[in-house]
Coordinates of C-alpha atoms in Angstrom, one line a residue:
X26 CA 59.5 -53.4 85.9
X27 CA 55.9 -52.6 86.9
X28 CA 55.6 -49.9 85.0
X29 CA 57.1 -51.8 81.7
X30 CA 54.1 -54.6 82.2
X31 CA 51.3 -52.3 83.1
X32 CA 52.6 -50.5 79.6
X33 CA 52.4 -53.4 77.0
X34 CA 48.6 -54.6 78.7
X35 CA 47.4 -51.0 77.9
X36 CA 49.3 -51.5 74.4
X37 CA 47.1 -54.8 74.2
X38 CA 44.4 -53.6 75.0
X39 CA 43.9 -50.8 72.7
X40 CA 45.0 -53.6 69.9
X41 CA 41.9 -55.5 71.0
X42 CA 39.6 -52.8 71.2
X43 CA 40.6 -51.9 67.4
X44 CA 39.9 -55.1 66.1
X45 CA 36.5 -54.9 67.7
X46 CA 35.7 -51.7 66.0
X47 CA 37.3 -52.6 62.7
X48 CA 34.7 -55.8 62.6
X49 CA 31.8 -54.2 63.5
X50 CA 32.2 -51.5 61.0
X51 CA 32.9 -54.0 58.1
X52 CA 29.5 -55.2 59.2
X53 CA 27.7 -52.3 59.1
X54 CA 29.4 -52.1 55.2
X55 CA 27.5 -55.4 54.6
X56 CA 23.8 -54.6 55.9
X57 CA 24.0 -51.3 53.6
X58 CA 25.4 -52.6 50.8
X59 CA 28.7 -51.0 50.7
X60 CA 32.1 -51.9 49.5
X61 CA 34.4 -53.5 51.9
X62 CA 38.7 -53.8 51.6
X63 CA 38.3 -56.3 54.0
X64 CA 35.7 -58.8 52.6
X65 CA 35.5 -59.8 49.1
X66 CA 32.4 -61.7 49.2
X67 CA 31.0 -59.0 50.8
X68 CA 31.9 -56.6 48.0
X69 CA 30.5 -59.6 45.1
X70 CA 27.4 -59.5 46.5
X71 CA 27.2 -55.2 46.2
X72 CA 28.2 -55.7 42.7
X73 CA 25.5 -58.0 41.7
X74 CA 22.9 -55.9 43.4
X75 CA 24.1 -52.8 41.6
X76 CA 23.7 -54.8 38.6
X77 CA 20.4 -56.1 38.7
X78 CA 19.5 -52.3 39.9
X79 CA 20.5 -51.2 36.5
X80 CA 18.6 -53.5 34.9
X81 CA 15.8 -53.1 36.4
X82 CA 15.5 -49.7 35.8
X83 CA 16.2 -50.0 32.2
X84 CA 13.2 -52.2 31.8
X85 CA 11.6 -49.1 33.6
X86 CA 12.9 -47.3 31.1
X87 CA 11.7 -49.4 27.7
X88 CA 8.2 -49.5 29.3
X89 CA 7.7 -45.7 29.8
X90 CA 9.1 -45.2 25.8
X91 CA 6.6 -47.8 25.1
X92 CA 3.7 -46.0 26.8
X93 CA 4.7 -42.7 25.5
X94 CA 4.6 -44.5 21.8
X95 CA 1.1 -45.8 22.3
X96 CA -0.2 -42.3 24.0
X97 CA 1.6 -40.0 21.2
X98 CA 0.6 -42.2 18.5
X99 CA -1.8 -45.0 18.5
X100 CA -4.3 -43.3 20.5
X101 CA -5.2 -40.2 18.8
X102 CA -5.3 -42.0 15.8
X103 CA -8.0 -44.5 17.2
X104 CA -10.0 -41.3 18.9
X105 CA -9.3 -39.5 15.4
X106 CA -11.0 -42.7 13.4
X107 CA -13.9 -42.4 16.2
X108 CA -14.5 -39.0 15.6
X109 CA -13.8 -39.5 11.7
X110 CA -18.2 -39.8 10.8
X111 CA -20.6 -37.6 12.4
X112 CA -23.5 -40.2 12.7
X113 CA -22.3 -44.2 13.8
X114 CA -25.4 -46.8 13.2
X115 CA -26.0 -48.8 16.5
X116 CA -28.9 -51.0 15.2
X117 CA -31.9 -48.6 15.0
X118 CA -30.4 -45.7 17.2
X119 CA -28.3 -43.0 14.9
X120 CA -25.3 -41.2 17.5
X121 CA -24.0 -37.6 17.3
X122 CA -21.0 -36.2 18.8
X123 CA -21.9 -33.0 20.6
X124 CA -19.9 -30.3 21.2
X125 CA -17.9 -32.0 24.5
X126 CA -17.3 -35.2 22.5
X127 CA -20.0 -37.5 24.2
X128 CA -21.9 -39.3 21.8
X129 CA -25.6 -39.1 22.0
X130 CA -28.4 -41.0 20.6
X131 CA -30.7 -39.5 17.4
X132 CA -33.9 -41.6 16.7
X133 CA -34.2 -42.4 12.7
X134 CA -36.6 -39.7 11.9
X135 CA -34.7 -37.1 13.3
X136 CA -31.3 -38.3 11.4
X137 CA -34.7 -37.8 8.1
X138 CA -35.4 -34.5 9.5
X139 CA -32.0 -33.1 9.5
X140 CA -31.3 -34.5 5.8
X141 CA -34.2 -32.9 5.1
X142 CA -33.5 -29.4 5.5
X143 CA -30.6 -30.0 4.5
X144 CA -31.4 -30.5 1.5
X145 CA -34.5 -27.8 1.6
X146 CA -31.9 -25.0 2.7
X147 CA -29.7 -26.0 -0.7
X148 CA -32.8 -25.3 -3.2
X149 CA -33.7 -22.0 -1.6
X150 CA -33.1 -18.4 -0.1
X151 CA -34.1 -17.9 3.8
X152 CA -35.8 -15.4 4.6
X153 CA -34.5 -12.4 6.2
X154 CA -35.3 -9.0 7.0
X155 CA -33.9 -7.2 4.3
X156 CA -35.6 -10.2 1.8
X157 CA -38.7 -11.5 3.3
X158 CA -39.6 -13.6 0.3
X159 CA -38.5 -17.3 -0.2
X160 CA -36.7 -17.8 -3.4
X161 CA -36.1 -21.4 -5.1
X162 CA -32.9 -22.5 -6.7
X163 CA -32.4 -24.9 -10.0
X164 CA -30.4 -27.7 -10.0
X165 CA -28.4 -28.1 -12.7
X166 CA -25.8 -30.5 -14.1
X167 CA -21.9 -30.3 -13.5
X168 CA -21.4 -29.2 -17.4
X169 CA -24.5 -26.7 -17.3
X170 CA -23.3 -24.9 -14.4
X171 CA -21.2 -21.8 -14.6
X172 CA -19.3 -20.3 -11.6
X173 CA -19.7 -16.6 -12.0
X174 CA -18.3 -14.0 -9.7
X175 CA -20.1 -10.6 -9.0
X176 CA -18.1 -7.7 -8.0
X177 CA -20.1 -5.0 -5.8
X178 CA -22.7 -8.3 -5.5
X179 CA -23.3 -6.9 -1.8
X180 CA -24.5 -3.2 -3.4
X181 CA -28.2 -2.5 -4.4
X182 CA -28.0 -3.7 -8.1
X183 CA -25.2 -6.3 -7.1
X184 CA -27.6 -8.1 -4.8
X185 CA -30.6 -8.5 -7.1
X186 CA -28.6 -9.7 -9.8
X187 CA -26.7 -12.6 -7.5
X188 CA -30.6 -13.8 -6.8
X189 CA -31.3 -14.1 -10.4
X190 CA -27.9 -15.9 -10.9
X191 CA -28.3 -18.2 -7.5
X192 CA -32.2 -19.1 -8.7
X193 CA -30.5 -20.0 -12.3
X194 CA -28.8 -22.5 -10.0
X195 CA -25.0 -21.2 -11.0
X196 CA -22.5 -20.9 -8.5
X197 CA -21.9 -17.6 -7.6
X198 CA -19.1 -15.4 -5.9
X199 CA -19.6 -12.6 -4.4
X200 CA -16.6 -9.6 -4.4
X201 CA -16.9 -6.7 -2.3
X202 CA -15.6 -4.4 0.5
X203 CA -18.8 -3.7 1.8
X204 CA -18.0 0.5 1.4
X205 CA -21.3 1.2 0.3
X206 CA -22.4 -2.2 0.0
X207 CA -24.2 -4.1 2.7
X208 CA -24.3 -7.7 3.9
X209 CA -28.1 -7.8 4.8
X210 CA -28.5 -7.6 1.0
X211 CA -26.6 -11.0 0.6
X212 CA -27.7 -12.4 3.9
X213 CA -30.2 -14.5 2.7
X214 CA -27.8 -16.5 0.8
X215 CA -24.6 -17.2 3.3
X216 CA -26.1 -20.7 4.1
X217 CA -26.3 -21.7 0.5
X218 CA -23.6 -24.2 -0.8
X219 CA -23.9 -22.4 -4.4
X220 CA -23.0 -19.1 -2.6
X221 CA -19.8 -17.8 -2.0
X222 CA -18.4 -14.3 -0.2
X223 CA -15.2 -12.8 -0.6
X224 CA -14.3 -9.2 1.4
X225 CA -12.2 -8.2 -0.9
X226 CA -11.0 -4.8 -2.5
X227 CA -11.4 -4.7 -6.3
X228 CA -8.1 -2.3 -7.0
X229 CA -6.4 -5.6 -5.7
X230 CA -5.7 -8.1 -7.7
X231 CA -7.4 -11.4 -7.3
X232 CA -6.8 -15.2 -8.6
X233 CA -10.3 -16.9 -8.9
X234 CA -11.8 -19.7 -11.2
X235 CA -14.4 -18.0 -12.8
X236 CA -16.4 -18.5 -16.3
X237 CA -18.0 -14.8 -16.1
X238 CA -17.4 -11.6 -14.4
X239 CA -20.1 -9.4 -13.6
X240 CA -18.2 -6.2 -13.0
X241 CA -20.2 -3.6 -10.7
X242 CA -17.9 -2.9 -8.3
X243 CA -18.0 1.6 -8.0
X244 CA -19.9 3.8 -6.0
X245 CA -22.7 5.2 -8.2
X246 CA -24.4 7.9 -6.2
X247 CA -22.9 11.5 -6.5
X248 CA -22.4 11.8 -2.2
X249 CA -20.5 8.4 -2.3
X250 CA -18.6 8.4 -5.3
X251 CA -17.3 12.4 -4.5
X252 CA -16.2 11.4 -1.1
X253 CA -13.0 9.7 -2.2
X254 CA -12.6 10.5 -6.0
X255 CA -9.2 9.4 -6.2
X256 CA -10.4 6.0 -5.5
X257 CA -13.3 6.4 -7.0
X258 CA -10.9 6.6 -10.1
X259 CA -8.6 3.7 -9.1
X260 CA -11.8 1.6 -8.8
X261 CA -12.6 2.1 -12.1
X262 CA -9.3 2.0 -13.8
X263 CA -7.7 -0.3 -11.6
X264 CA -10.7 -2.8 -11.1
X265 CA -11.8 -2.6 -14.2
X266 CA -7.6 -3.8 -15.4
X267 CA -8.1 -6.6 -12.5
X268 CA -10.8 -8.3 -13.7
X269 CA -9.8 -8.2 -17.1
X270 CA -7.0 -9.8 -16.2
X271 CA -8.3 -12.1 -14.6
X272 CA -10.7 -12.7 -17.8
X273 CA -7.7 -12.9 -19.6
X274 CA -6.1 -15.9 -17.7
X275 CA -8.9 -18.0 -16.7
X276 CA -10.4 -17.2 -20.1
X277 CA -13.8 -15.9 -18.7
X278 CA -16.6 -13.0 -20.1
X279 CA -16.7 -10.5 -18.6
X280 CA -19.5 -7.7 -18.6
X281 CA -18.9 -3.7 -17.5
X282 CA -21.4 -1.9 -15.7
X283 CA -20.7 1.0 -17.1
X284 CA -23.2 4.3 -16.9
X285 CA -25.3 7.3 -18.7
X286 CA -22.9 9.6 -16.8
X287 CA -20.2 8.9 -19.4
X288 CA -22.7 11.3 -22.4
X289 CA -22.2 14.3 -19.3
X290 CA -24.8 17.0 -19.9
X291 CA -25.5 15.5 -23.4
X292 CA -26.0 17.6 -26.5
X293 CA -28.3 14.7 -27.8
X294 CA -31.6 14.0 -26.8
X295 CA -32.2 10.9 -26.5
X296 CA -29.4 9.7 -26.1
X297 CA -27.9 6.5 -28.6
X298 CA -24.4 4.7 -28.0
X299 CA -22.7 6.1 -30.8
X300 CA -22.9 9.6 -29.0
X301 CA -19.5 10.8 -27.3
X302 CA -20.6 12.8 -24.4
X303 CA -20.1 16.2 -23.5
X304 CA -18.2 16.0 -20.0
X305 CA -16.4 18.2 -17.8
X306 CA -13.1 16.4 -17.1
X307 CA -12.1 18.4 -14.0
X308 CA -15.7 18.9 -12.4
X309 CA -17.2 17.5 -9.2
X310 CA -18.7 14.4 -11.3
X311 CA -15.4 13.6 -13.5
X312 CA -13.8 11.1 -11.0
X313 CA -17.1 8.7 -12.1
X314 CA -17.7 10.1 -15.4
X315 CA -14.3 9.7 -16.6
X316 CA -13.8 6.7 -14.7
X317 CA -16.3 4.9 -16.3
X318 CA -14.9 6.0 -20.2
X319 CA -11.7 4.9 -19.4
X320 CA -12.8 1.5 -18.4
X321 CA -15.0 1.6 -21.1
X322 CA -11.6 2.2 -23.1
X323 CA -9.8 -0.5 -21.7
X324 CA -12.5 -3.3 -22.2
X325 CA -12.3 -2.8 -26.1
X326 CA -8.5 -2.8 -25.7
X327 CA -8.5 -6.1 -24.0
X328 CA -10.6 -7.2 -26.5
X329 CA -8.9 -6.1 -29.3
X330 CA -5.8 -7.1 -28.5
X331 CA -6.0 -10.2 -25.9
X332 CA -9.6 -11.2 -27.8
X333 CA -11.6 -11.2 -24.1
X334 CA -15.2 -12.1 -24.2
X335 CA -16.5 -8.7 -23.1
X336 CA -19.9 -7.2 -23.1
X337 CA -20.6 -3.0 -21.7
X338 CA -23.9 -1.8 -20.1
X339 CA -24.4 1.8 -20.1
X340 CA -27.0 2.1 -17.1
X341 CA -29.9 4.9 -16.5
X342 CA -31.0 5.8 -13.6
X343 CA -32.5 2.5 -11.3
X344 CA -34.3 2.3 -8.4
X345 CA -36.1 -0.2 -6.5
X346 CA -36.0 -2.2 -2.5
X347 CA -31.9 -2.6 -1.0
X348 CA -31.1 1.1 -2.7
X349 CA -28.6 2.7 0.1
X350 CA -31.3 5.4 2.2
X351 CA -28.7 7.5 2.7
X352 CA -27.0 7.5 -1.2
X353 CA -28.4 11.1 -1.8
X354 CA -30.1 9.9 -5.4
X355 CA -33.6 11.1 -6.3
X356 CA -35.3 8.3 -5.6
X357 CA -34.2 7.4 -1.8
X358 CA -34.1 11.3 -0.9
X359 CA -37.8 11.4 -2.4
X360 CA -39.0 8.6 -0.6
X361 CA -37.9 8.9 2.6
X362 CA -38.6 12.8 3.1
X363 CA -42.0 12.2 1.9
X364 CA -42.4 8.7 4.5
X365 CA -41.2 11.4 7.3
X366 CA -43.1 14.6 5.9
X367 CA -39.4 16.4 5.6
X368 CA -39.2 18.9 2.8
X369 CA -38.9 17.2 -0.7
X370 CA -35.1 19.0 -1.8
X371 CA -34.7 19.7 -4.8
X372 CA -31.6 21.5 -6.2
X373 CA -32.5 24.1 -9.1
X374 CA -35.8 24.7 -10.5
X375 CA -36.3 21.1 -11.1
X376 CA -36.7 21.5 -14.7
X377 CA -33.8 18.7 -15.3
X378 CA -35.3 15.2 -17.1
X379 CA -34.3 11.8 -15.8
X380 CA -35.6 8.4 -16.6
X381 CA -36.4 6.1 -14.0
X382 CA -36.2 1.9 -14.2
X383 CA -36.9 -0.7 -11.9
X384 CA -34.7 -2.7 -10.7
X385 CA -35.6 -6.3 -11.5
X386 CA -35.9 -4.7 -15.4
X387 CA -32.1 -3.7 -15.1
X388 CA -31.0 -7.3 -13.8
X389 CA -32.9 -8.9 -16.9
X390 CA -31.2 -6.5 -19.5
X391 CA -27.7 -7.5 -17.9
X392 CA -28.4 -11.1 -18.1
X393 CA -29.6 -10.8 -21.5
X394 CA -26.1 -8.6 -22.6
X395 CA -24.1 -11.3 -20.7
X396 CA -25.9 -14.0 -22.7
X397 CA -26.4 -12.8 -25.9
X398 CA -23.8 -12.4 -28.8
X399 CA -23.6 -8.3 -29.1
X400 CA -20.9 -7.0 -27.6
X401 CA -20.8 -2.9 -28.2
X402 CA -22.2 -1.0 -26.0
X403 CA -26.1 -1.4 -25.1
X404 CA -27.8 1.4 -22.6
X405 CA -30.2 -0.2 -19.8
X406 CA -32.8 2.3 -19.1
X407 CA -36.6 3.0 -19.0
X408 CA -37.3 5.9 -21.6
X409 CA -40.6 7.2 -19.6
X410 CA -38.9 10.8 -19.0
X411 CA -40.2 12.9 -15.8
X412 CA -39.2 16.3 -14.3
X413 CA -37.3 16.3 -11.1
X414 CA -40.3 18.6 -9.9
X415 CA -42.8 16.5 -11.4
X416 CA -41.0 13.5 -10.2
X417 CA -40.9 15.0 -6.6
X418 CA -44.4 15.8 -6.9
X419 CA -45.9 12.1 -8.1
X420 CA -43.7 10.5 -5.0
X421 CA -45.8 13.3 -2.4
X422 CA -49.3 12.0 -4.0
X423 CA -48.0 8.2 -3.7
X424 CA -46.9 8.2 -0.2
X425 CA -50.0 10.8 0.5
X426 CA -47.1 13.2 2.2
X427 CA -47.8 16.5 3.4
X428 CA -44.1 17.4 2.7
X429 CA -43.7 20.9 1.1
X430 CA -41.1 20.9 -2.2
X431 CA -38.1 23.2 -1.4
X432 CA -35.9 24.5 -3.8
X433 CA -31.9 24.7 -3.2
X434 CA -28.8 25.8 -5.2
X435 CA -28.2 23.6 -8.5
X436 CA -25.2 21.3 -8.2
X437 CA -22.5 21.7 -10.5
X438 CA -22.4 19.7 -13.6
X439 CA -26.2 18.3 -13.1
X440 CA -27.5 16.9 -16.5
X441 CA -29.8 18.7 -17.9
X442 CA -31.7 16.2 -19.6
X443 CA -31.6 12.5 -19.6
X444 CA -33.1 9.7 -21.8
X445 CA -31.9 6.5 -23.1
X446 CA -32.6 5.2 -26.8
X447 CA -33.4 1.6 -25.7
X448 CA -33.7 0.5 -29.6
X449 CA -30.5 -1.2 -30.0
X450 CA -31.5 -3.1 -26.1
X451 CA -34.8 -4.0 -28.1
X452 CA -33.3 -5.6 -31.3
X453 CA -30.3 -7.1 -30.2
X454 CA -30.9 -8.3 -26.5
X455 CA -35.1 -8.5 -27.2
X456 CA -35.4 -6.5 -24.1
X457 CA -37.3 -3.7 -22.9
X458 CA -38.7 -2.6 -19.1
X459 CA -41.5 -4.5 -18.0
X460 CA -42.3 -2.4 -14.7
X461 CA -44.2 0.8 -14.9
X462 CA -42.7 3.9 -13.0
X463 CA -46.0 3.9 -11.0
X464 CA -45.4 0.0 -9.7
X465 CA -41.8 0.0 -9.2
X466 CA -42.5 3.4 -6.8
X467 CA -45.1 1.2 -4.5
X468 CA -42.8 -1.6 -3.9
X469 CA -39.8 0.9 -3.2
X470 CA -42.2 3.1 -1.2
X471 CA -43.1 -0.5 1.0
X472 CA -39.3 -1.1 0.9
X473 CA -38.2 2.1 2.7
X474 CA -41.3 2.2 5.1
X475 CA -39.9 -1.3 6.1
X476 CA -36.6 0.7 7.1
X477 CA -38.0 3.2 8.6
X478 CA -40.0 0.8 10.9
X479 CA -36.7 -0.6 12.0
X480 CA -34.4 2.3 12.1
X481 CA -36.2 5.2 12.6
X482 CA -35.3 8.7 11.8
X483 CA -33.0 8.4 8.6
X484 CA -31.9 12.2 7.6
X485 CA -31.3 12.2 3.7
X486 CA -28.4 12.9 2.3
X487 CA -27.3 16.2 0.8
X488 CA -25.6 17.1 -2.5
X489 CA -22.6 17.4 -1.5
X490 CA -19.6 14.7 -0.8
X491 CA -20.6 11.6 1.8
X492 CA -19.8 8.6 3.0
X493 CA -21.9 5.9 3.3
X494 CA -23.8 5.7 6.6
X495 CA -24.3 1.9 7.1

């Protein structure tokens, strides 16, 4: 019987100590917040918790969308609007953004001063290196000016003409892939608002907005144009068909440079533009010779058939400041080996005739073609005729050279003679060269020392295929 009672009070008292544990968990449930079986008001008050929890973090939620609204949206659109205008007016005190965005203050006459040359640098030319002198620009009228585009405008003729064009005060594009062109010739220009330049290959076809087309795009010196004759030939053919396509569409005129190497070793002395040449279609010289008559060819067709505005220069030998140094023609290889006392090369016995014009002479007879009504060929030339000796010998006395004159091997295909008839030039354009031979030398001569100040040794350029050394 002892052991029966002593039995149920341990039964008892592990009943007890169960209940004890049982409560204090239940309690422990209640200070975290956690679901109790055995108390239903305990478990009310974790649902309302959890409830306002959630709703509290969904107001979270609505006021980070909201911030992320205002910070995608309504501020850079205010910092936009702030940074919309250059200058803001603060009473007397003019602001300007610099470069980090932090606006500071411009007195009155230095917002005057910057105007200013503004509006100097849009009436005229900076001067540069390559063209020291300041040239002025016109202002002309919306229905007065005429957007003209220039291919080749970088080359030696190209660039004299574009300053002729910008001083008019037309807008002018410049076209060219800089092979034997050079952007020092242009470089005087980049800042005007008139000016525009396009790197651009002439073989490729362009879409521009044009109302003429000065077409000089081609190499023109034997080195240059014999490196690459096959595209020498494409960029006569082919650019020549581009920009008369172009003419076509946007309804331009459009004027050929064209050359005296289409009459070959001519038969005919002088030489008139009813003449048809006498050239070797598979020498040295035909990829520009042949070139040039087939573009020549296709003007007339586009005119004939499409009725495109078109006028055709056939140019003479030129010469003048911006020719290439290293182009191999008489002129630059005369000048420069007399400036360095080199031997003055000439190939044969310098008996062949050329006729030399001056630049700025050229540039007025193309104008004058492009502007006038006549639109058959006209040749551009300066009929004062010289030896290549004699010619070789007057550049030595000029530039008081003690070069010797050495005679080489003739080139193939070299004209004999050479000498444009300018009397059609004179009675339909009213133009003739103004320049004597004697002039137009100094101001090369001046030109080339100017080069050879800044570059020193230039070796001339032979006969024989070259490409341009820029």
């Amino acid at each position: 019987s002892n052991s029966k009672s002593c039995g149920e009070n341990d039964t008892r008292r592990r009943m007890l100590t169960n209940r004890r544990i049982g409560r204090s968990k239940s309690a422990e449930r209640d200070e975290v917040g956690l679901p109790s079986h055995d108390n239903p008001k305990s478990n009310s008050r974790v649902y309302r918790a959890t409830y306002n929890g959630f709703w509290s973090s969904g107001r979270l939620v609505l006021v980070l969308a909201v911030g992320i609204l205002l910070g995608y949206t309504v501020l850079p659109m205010i910092a936009l609007e702030s940074r919309s205008s250059l200058y803001q007016k603060g009473g007397s005190v003019t602001y300007e953004l610099d470069s980090s965005g932090t606006m500071r203050a411009l007195t009155d006459s230095a917002q005057e001063r910057i105007v200013e040359d503004q509006k100097v640098l849009a009436t005229q030319s900076l001067p540069t290196l390559t063209s020291p002198v300041v040239m002025h620009t016109q202002v002309l009228s919306d229905h007065r000016r005429k957007k003209i585009l220039v291919t080749g405008g970088a080359g030696f003729v190209g660039s004299h003409l574009v300053d002729k064009l910008m001083m008019e005060g037309h807008e002018v594009t410049v076209l060219d892939n800089f092979f034997t062109g050079q952007k020092k010739n242009i470089a005087h220009w980049l800042h005007h608002p008139n000016f525009n330049l396009v790197v651009h290959d002439v073989t490729e076809p362009i879409q521009l907005e044009v109302d003429e087309i000065y077409h000089l795009a081609c190499p023109a010196s034997p080195p240059h144009y014999q490196f690459n004759p096959v595209k020498t030939i494409k960029t006569s053919a082919m650019g020549t068909l581009n920009m008369l396509g172009l003419a076509k569409r946007v309804r331009a005129k459009v004027l050929l440079a064209s050359t005296s190497e289409i009459y070959g070793d001519p038969k005919e002395h002088p030489q008139r533009e009813d003449y048809w040449g006498n050239v070797n279609t598979v020498g040295p010289r035909a990829c520009y010779d042949e070139g040039k008559r087939v573009a020549e060819t296709m003007m007339y067709s586009y005119k004939n058939q499409n009725n495109v505005e078109i006028r055709v220069a056939r140019i003479f030998n030129t010469y003048g400041p911006r020719m290439h140094p290293n182009d191999g023609r008489v002129v630059s290889n005369f000048v420069i080996q007399a400036l360095q006392n080199k031997p003055l090369t000439i190939y044969g016995e310098g008996k062949q005739t050329r006729s030399f014009q001056f630049v700025s002479d050229l540039v007025d007879g193309l104008y004058a073609l492009m502007n006038g009504d006549y639109d058959g060929p006209v040749n551009l030339g300066n009929p004062s005729e010289y030896s290549v000796l004699q010619f070789a010998e007057y550049i030595k006395d000029l530039t008081k050279s003690e070069s010797e004159i050495r005679k080489l091997e003739a080139t193939q295909d070299d004209p004999s003679r050479r000498k444009p008839d300018i009397s059609l030039a004179m009675s339909k354009l009213n133009w003739e060269p103004k320049v004597s031979v004697e002039d137009g030398l100094k101001k090369t001569i001046a030109y080339f020392q100017s080069v050879l100040d800044s570059a020193g040794e230039i070796i001339p350029t032979g006969p024989g295929a070259s490409k341009p050394q820029n």
